[in-house]
Tab-separated table of C-alpha atoms in Angstrom:
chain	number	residue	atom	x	y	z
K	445	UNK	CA	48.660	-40.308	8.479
K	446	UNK	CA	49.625	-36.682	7.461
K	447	UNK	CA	53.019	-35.585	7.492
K	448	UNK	CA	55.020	-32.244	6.586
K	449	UNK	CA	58.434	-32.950	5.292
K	450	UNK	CA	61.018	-30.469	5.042
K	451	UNK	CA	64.539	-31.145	3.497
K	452	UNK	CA	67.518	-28.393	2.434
K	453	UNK	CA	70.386	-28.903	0.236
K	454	UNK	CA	73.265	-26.953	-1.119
K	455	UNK	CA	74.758	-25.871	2.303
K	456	UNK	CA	71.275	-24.778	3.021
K	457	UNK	CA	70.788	-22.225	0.073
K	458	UNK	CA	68.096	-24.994	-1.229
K	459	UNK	CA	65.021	-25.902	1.623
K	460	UNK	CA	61.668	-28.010	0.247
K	461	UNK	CA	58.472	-28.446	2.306
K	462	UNK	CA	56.018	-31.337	1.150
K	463	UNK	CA	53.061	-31.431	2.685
K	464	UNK	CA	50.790	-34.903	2.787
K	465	UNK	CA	46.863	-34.089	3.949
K	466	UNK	CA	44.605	-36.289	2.944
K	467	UNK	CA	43.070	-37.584	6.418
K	468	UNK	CA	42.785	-33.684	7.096
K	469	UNK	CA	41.130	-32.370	3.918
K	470	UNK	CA	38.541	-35.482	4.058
K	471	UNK	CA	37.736	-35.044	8.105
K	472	UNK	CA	37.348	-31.433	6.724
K	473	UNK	CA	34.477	-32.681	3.959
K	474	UNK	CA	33.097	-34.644	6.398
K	475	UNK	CA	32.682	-31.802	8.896
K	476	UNK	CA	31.131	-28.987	6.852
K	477	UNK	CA	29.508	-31.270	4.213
K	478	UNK	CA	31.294	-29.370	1.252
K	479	UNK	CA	30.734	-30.121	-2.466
K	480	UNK	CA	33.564	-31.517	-3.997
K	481	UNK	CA	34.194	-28.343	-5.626
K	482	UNK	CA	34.181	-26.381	-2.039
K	483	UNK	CA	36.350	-29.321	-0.700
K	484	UNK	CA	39.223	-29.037	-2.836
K	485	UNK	CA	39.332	-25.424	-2.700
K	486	UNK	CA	39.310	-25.812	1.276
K	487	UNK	CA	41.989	-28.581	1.153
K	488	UNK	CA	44.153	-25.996	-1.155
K	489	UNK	CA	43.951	-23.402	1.515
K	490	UNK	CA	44.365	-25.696	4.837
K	491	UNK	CA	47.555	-27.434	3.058
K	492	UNK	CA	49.058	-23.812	2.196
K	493	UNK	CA	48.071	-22.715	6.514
K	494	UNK	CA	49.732	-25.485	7.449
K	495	UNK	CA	52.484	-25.325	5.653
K	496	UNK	CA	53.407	-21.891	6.623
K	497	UNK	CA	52.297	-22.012	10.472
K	498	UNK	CA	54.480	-25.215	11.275
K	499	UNK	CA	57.412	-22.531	9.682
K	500	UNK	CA	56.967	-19.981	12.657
K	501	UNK	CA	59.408	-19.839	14.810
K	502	UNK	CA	56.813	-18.148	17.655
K	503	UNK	CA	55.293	-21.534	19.760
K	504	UNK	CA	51.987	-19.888	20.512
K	505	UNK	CA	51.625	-18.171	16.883
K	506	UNK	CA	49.094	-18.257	14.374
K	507	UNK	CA	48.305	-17.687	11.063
K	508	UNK	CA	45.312	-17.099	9.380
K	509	UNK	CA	44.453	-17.483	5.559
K	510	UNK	CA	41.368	-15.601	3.917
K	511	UNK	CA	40.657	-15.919	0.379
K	512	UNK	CA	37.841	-13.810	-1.596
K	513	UNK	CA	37.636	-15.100	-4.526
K	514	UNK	CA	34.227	-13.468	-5.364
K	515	UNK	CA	33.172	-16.811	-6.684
K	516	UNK	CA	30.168	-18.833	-6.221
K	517	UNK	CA	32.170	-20.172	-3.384
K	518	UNK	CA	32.829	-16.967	-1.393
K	519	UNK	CA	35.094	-16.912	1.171
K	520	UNK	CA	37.596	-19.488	2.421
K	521	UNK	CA	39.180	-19.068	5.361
K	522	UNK	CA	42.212	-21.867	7.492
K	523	UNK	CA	44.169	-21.008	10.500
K	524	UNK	CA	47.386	-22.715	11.397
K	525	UNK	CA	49.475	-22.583	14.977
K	526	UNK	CA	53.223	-22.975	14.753
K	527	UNK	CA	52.551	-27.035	15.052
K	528	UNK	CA	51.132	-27.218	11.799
K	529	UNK	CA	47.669	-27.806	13.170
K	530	UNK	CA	44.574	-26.330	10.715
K	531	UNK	CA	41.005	-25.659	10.876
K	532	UNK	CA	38.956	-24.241	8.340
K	533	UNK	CA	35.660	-23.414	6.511
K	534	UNK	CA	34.311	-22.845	3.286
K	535	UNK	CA	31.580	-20.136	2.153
K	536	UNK	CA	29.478	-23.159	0.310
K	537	UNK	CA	28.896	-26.118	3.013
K	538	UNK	CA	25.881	-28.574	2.023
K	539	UNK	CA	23.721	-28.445	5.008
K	540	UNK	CA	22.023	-31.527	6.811
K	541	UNK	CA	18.884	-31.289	10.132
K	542	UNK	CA	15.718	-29.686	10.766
K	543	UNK	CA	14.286	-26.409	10.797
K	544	UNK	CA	11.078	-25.724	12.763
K	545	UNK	CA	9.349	-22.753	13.771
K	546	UNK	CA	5.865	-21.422	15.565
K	547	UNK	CA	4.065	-18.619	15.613
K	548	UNK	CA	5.471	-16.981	12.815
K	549	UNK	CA	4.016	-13.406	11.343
K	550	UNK	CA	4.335	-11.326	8.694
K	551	UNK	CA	2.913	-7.093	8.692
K	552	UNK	CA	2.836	-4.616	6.298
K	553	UNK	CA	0.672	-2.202	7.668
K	554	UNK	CA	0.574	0.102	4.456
K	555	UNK	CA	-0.419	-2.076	2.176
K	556	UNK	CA	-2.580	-3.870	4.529
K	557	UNK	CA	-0.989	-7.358	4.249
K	558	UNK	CA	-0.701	-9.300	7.500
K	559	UNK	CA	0.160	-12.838	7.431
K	560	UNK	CA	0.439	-14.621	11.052
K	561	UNK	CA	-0.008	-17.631	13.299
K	562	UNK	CA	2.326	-19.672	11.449
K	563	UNK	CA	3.858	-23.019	11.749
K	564	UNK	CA	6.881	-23.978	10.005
K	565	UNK	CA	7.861	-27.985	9.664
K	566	UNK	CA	11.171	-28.310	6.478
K	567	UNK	CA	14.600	-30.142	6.609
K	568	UNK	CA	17.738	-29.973	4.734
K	569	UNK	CA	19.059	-31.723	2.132
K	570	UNK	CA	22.669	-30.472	1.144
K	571	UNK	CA	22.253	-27.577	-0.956
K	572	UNK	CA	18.207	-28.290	-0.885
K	573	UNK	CA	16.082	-26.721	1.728
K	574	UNK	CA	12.713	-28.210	1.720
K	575	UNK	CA	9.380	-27.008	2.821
K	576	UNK	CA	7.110	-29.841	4.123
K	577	UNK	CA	4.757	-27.131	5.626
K	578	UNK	CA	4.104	-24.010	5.763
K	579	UNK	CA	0.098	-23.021	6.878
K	580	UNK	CA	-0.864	-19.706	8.259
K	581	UNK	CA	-3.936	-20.157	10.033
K	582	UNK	CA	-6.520	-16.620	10.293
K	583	UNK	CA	-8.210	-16.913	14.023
K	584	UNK	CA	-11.015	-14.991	13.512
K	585	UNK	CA	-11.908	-16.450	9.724
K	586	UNK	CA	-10.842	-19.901	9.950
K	587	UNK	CA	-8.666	-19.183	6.634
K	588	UNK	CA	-5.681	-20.930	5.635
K	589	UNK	CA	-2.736	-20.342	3.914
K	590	UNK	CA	-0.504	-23.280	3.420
K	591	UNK	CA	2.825	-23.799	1.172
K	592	UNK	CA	4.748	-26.503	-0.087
K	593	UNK	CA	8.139	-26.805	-1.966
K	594	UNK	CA	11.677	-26.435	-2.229
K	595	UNK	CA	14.559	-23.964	-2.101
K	596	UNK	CA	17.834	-25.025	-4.132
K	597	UNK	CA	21.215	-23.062	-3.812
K	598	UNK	CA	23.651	-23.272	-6.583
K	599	UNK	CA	26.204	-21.251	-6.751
K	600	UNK	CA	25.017	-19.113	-3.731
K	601	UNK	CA	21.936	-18.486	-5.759
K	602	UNK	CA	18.652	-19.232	-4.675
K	603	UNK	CA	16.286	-21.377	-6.948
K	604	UNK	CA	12.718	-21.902	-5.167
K	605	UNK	CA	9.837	-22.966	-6.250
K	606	UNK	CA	6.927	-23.419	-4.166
K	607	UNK	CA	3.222	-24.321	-4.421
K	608	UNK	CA	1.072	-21.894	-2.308
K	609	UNK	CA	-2.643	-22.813	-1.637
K	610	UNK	CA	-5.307	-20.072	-0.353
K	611	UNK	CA	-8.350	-21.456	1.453
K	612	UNK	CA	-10.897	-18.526	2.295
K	613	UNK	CA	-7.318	-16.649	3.360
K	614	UNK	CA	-7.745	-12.642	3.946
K	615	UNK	CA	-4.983	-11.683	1.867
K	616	UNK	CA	-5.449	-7.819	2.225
K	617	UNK	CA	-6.730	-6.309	5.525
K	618	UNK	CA	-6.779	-2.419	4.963
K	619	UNK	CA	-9.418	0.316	5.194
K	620	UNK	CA	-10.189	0.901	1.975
K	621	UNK	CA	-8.734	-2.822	0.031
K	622	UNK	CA	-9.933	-6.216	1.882
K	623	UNK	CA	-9.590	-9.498	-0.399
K	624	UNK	CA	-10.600	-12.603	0.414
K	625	UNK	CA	-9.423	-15.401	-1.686
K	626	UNK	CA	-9.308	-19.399	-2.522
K	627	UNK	CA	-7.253	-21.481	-4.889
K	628	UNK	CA	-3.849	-22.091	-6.024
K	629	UNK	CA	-0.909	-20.851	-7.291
K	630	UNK	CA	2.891	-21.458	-8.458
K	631	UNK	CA	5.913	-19.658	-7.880
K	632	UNK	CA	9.136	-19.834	-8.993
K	633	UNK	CA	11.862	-17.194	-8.356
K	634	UNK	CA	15.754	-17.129	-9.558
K	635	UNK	CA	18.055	-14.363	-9.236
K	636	UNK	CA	18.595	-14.222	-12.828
K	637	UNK	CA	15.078	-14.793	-14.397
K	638	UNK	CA	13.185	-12.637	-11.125
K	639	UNK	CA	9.596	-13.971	-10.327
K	640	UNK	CA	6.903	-15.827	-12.406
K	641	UNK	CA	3.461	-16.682	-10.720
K	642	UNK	CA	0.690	-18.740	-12.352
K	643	UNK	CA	-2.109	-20.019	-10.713
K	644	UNK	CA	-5.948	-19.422	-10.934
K	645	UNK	CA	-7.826	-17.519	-7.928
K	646	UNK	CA	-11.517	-17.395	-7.019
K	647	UNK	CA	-12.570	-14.297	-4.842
K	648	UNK	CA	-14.252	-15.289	-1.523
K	649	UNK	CA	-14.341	-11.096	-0.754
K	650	UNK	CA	-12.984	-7.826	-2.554
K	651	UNK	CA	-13.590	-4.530	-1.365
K	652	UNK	CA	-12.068	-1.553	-3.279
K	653	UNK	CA	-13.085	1.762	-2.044
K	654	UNK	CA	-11.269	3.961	-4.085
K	655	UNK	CA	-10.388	7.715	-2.129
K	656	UNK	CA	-11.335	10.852	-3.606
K	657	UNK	CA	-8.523	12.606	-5.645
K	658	UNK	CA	-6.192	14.506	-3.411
K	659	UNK	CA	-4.377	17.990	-4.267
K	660	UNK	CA	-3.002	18.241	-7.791
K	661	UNK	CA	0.157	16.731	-7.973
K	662	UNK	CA	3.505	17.304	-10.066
K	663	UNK	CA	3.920	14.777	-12.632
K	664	UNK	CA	7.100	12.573	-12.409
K	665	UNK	CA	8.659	13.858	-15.289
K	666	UNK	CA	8.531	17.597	-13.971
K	667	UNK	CA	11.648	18.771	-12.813
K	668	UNK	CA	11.776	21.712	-9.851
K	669	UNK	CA	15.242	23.977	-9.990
K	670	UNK	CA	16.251	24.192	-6.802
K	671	UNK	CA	15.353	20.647	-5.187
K	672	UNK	CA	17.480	18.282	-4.480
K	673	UNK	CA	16.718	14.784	-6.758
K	674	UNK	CA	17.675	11.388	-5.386
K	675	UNK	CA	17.558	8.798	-7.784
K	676	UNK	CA	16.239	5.263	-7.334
K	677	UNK	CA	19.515	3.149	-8.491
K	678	UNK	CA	17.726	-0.082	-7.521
K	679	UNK	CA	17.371	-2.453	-10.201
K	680	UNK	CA	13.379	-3.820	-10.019
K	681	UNK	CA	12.820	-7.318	-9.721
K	682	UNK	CA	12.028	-8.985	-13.000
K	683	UNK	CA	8.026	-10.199	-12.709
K	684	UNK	CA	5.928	-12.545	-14.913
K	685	UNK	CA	2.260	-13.065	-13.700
K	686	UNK	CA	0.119	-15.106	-16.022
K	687	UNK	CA	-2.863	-15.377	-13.157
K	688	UNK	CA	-6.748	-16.201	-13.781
K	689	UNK	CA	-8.957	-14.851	-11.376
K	690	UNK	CA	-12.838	-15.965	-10.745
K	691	UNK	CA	-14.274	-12.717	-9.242
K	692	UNK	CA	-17.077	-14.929	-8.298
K	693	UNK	CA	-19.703	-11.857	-7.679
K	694	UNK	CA	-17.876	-11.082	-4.822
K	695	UNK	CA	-16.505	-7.649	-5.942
K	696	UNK	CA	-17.278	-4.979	-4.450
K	697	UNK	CA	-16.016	-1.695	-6.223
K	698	UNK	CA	-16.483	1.513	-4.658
K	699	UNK	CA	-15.123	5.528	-6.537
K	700	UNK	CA	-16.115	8.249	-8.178
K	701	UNK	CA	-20.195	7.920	-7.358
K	702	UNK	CA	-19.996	4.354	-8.200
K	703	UNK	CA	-21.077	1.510	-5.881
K	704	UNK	CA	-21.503	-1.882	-7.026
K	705	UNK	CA	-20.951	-5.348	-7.073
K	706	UNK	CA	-19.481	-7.428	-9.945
K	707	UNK	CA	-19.128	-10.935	-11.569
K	708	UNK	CA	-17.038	-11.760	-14.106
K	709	UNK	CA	-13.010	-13.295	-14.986
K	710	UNK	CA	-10.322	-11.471	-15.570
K	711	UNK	CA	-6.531	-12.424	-16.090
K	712	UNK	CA	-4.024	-10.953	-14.379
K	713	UNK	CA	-1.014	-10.283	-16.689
K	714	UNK	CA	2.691	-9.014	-16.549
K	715	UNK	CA	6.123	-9.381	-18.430
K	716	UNK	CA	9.643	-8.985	-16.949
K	717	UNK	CA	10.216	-4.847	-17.601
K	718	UNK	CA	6.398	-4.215	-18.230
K	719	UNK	CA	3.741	-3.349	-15.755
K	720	UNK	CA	1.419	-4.948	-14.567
K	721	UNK	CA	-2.066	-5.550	-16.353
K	722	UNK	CA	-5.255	-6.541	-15.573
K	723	UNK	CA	-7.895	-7.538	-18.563
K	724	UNK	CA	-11.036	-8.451	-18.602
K	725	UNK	CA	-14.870	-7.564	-18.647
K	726	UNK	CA	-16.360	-8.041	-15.137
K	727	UNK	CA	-20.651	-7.010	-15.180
K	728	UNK	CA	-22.202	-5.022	-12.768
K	729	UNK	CA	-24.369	-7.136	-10.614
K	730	UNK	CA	-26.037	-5.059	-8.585
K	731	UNK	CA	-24.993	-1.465	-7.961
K	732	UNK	CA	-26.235	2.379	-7.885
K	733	UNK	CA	-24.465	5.681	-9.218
K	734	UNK	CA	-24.622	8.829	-7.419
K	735	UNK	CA	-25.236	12.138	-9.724
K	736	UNK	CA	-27.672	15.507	-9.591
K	737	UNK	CA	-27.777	14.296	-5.900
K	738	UNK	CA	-29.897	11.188	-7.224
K	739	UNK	CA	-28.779	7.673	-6.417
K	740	UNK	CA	-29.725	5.805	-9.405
K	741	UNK	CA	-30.305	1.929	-9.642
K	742	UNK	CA	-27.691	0.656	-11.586
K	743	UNK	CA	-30.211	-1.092	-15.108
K	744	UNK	CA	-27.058	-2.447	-17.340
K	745	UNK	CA	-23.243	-2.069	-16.729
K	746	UNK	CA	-19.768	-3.648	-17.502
K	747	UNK	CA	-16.160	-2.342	-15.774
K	748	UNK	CA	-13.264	-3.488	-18.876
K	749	UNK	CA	-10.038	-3.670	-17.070
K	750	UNK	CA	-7.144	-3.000	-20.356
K	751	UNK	CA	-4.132	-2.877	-19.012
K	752	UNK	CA	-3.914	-0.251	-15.866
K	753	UNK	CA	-5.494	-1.656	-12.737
K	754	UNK	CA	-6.666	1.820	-11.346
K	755	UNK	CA	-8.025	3.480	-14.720
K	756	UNK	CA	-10.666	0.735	-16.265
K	757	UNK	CA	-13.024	2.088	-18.836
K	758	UNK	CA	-16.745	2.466	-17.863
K	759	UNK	CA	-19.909	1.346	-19.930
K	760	UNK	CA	-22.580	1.978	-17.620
K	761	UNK	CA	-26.979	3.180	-17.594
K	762	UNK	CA	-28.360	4.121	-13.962
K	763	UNK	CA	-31.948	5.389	-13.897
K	764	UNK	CA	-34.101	6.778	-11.751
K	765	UNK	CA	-36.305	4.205	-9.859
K	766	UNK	CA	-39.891	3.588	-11.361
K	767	UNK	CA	-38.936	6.612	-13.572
K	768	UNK	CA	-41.764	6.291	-16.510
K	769	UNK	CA	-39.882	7.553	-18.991
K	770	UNK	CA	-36.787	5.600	-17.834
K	771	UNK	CA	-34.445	8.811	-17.000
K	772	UNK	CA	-30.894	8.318	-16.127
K	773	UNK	CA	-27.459	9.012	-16.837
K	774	UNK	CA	-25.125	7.055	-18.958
K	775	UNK	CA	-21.459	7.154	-18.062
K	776	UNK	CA	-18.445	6.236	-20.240
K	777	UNK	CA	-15.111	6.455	-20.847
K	778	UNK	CA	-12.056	6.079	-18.401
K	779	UNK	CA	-12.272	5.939	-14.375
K	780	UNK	CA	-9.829	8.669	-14.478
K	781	UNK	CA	-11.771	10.863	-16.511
K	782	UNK	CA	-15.505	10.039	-17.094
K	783	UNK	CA	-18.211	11.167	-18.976
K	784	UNK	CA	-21.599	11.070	-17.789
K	785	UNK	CA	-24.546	12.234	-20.075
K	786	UNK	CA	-28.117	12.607	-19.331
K	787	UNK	CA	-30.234	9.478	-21.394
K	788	UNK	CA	-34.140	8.716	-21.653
K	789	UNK	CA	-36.247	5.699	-23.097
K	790	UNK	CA	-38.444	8.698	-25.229
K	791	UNK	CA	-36.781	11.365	-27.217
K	792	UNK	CA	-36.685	14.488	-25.261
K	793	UNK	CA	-34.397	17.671	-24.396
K	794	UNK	CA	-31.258	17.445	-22.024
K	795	UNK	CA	-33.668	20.115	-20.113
K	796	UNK	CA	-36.375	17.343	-19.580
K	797	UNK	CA	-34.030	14.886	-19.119
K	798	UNK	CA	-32.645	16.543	-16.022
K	799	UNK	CA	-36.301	17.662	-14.640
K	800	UNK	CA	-37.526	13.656	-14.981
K	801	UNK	CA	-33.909	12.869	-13.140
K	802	UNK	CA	-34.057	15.136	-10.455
K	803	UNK	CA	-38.186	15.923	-9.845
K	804	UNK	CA	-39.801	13.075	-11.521
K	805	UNK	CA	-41.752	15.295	-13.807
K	806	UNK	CA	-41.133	17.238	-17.259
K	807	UNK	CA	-40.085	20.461	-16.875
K	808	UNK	CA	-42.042	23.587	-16.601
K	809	UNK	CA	-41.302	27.144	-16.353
K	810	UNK	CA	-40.468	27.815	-13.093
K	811	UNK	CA	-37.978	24.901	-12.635
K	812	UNK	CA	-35.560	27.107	-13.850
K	813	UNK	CA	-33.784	27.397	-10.483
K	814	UNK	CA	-34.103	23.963	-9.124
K	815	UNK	CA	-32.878	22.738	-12.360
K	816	UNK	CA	-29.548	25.057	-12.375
K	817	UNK	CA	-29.102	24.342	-8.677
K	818	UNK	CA	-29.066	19.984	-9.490
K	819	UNK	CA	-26.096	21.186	-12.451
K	820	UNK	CA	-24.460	23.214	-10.576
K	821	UNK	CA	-24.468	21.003	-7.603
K	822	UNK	CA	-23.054	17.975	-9.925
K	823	UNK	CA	-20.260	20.633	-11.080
K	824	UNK	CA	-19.469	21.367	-7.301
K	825	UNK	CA	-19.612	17.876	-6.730
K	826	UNK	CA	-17.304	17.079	-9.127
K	827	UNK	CA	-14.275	20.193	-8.105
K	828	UNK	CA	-15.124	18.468	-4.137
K	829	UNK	CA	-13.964	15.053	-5.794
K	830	UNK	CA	-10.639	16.881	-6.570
K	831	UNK	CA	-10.242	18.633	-3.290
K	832	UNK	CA	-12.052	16.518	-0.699
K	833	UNK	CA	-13.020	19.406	1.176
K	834	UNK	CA	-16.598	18.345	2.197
K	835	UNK	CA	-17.529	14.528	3.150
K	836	UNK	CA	-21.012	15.121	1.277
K	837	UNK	CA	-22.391	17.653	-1.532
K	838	UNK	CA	-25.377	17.303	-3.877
K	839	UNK	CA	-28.814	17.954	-4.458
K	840	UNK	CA	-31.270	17.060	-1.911
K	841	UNK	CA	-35.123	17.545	-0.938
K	842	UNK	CA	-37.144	17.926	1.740
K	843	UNK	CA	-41.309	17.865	2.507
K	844	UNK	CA	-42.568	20.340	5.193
K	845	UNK	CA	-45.941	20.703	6.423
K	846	UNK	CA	-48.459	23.787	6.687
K	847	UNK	CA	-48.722	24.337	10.381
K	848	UNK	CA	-52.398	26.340	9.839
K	849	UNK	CA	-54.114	23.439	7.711
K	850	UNK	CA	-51.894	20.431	8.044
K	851	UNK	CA	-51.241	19.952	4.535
K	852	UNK	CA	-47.728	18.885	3.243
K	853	UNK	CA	-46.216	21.172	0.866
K	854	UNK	CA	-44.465	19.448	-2.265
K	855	UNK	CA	-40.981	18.981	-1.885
K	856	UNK	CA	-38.314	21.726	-2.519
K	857	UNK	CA	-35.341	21.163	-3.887
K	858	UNK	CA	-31.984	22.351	-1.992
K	859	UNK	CA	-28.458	22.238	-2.570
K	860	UNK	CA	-26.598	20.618	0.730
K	861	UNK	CA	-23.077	20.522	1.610
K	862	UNK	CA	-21.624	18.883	4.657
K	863	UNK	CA	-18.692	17.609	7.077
K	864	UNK	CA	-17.851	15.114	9.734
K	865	UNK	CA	-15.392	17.496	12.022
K	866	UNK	CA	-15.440	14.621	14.553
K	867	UNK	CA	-17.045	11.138	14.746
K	868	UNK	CA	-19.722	12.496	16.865
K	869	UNK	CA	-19.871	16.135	14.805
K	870	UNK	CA	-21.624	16.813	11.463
K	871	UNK	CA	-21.631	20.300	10.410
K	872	UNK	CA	-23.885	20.961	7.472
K	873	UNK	CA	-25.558	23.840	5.185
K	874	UNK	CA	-28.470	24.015	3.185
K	875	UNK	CA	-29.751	26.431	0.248
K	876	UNK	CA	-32.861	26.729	-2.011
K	877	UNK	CA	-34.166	29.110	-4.195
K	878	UNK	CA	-36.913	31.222	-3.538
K	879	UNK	CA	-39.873	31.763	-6.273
């Protein structure tokens, strides 16, 4: 049984208070579930309230004790009436029950990520949390998205690592990035190391349509007098990926007059402080490329991701179809800047080149025009890639017939520009050359 003595001496210039607690600290343990550590700190503190509440002279009184240590404990806090009575808790209690949950969700509009329909089965286990289950079901694709695992807390840190497992799950849902994926993957995230993923990944579905370059825009490093400069102080999470992903001929890549699909592994690669990296060599499977208003079949191609996911370097031949003498245009270099030059199976000029690209035929004199019109309309289609000021531009042709004898003329060759004001509105503008 508890007791508070309290005893004076020297004509009352000496007083002693001796406190005996144990059935109270241990109902305390019992209650919140403390570690030892937590226990004895909240015994400490409920002795001390005690203590100085049965002192107070008020009867309906109180006193209340708050410690921040700034510990892995946190806060304790005991509260004492004049009687001596305490109660009490500790910022570290080990945790006991269920946890259960339906219909759970999870949107990110901008980045096209929407996770819902989710059911939620896990217990606690002291300072463990444990997921039993954790499946996101997709209603319209039958996908599922299930995770497995465990959440420790030590010192008020959290230590989780979980086991996630993707089964024909749409991962991204946005207009111009849709994935589709299957396989599995580990995580494992601590305050102090950040977050390391492994795993291996097969794509069900990828769909990158890359947008056409917007207005110029100031580099970060550029400094404007006048403007006012808030600064990011937020320390970015520490990230290790070492992920292998099967693109399983299911990528579909879309930008800058490309439009194919690809096979192929890559490995998907980051260190704590570094950014993230793709590499790789994924082949063009099928695919056609869209230049001097032709679009060209695709005949041999590879995409090599080196580090930067949105700037892989391009090794690519598209020809004209059933072109005899196999014209076409080869493009290399980076996605951000590429270099497309004009290529034939027999050795010719660039000027025949172009005529067996863009009119099937070698040239002759008088293709002067429609010749300078197919350059100049890949120039102008390049400056609208920077812009985006028409929807399409290019060279184009178009077969009319004789209405006195019937007889088609051969095609002529026109420059076309064009815009979609509205979804039902296309307002568009031809030009040719006259002989």
């Amino acid at each position: 049984m508890d007791k508070i003595i309290r005893a004076t001496a020297g004509d009352g210039m000496i007083k002693m208070a001796v406190i005996t607690a144990r059935d109270t600290v241990q109902r305390a343990r019992e209650i919140h579930n403390c570690s030892p550590t937590a226990a004895a700190a909240l015994g400490r503190t409920l002795c001390a309230a005690s203590l100085l509440g049965e002192s107070m002279k008020e009867e309906n009184a109180t006193l209340t004790i708050r410690i921040n240590g700034g510990g892995p404990i946190g806060s304790v806090i005991a509260v004492s009436d004049s009687e001596g009575c305490v109660r009490g808790t500790v910022g570290d209690p080990l945790l006991s029950g269920h946890l259960n949950a339906e219909k759970l969700r999870y949107l990110q509009w901008s980045t096209g990520v929407v996770v819902n329909n989710g059911t939620l089965k896990s217990r606690f286990d002291g300072n463990r949390w444990i997921l039993d289950d954790l499946t996101f079901l997709h209603q319209r694709t039958g996908g599922k998205l299930n995770v497995t695992g465990e959440v420790v807390r030590t010192d008020f840190q959290p230590d989780a690592r979980l086991k996630v497992l993707f089964d024909k799950y749409p991962v991204l849902r946005h207009p111009d990035r849709r994935v589709t994926i299957s396989g599995n993957a580990d995580i494992h995230y601590a305050d102090q190391l950040g977050l390391a993923l492994t795993g291996g990944l097969k794509l069900d579905e990828a769909q990158f349509d890359f947008p056409k370059a917007g207005m110029p825009q100031i580099d970060d490093d550029v400094v404007v007098l006048g403007e006012e400069h808030q600064k990011n102080n937020a320390t970015p999470m520490l990230l290790a990926i070492d992920l292998d992903v099967d693109i399983n001929d299911a990528f579909t890549f879309s930008g800058s007059g490309l439009n194919v699909v690809m096979g192929g592994k890559l490995n998907l690669n980051a260190r704590p402080k570094e950014d993230i990296k793709l590499l790789g060599t994924v082949k063009v499977v099928s695919g056609r490329y869209k230049a001097y208003g032709q679009d060209l079949e695709i005949q041999k191609g590879q995409i090599t991701f080196v580090g930067p996911i949105d700037n892989p370097s391009l090794n690519i031949r598209a020809v004209r179809r059933l072109s005899p003498v196999g014209a076409g245009v080869e493009v290399t270099g980076f996605l951000s800047k590429p270099r497309a030059v004009l290529v034939a199976d027999e050795a010719m000029s660039d000027k025949d080149k172009l005529a067996w690209l863009v009119l099937g035929r070698s040239a002759s004199s008088g293709d002067d025009a429609a010749l300078a019109a197919a350059a100049g309309s890949m120039l102008a289609g390049s400056m609208n890639n920077k812009i985006g000021l028409f929807d399409d531009i290019g060279l184009t042709s178009r077969e009319t017939r004789n209405s006195d004898t019937g007889e088609v003329n051969p095609a002529e060759q026109m420059v076309a520009v064009g815009k979609h004001l509205t979804n039902k509105i296309y307002l568009g503008y031809e030009y040719r050359s006259e002989e």
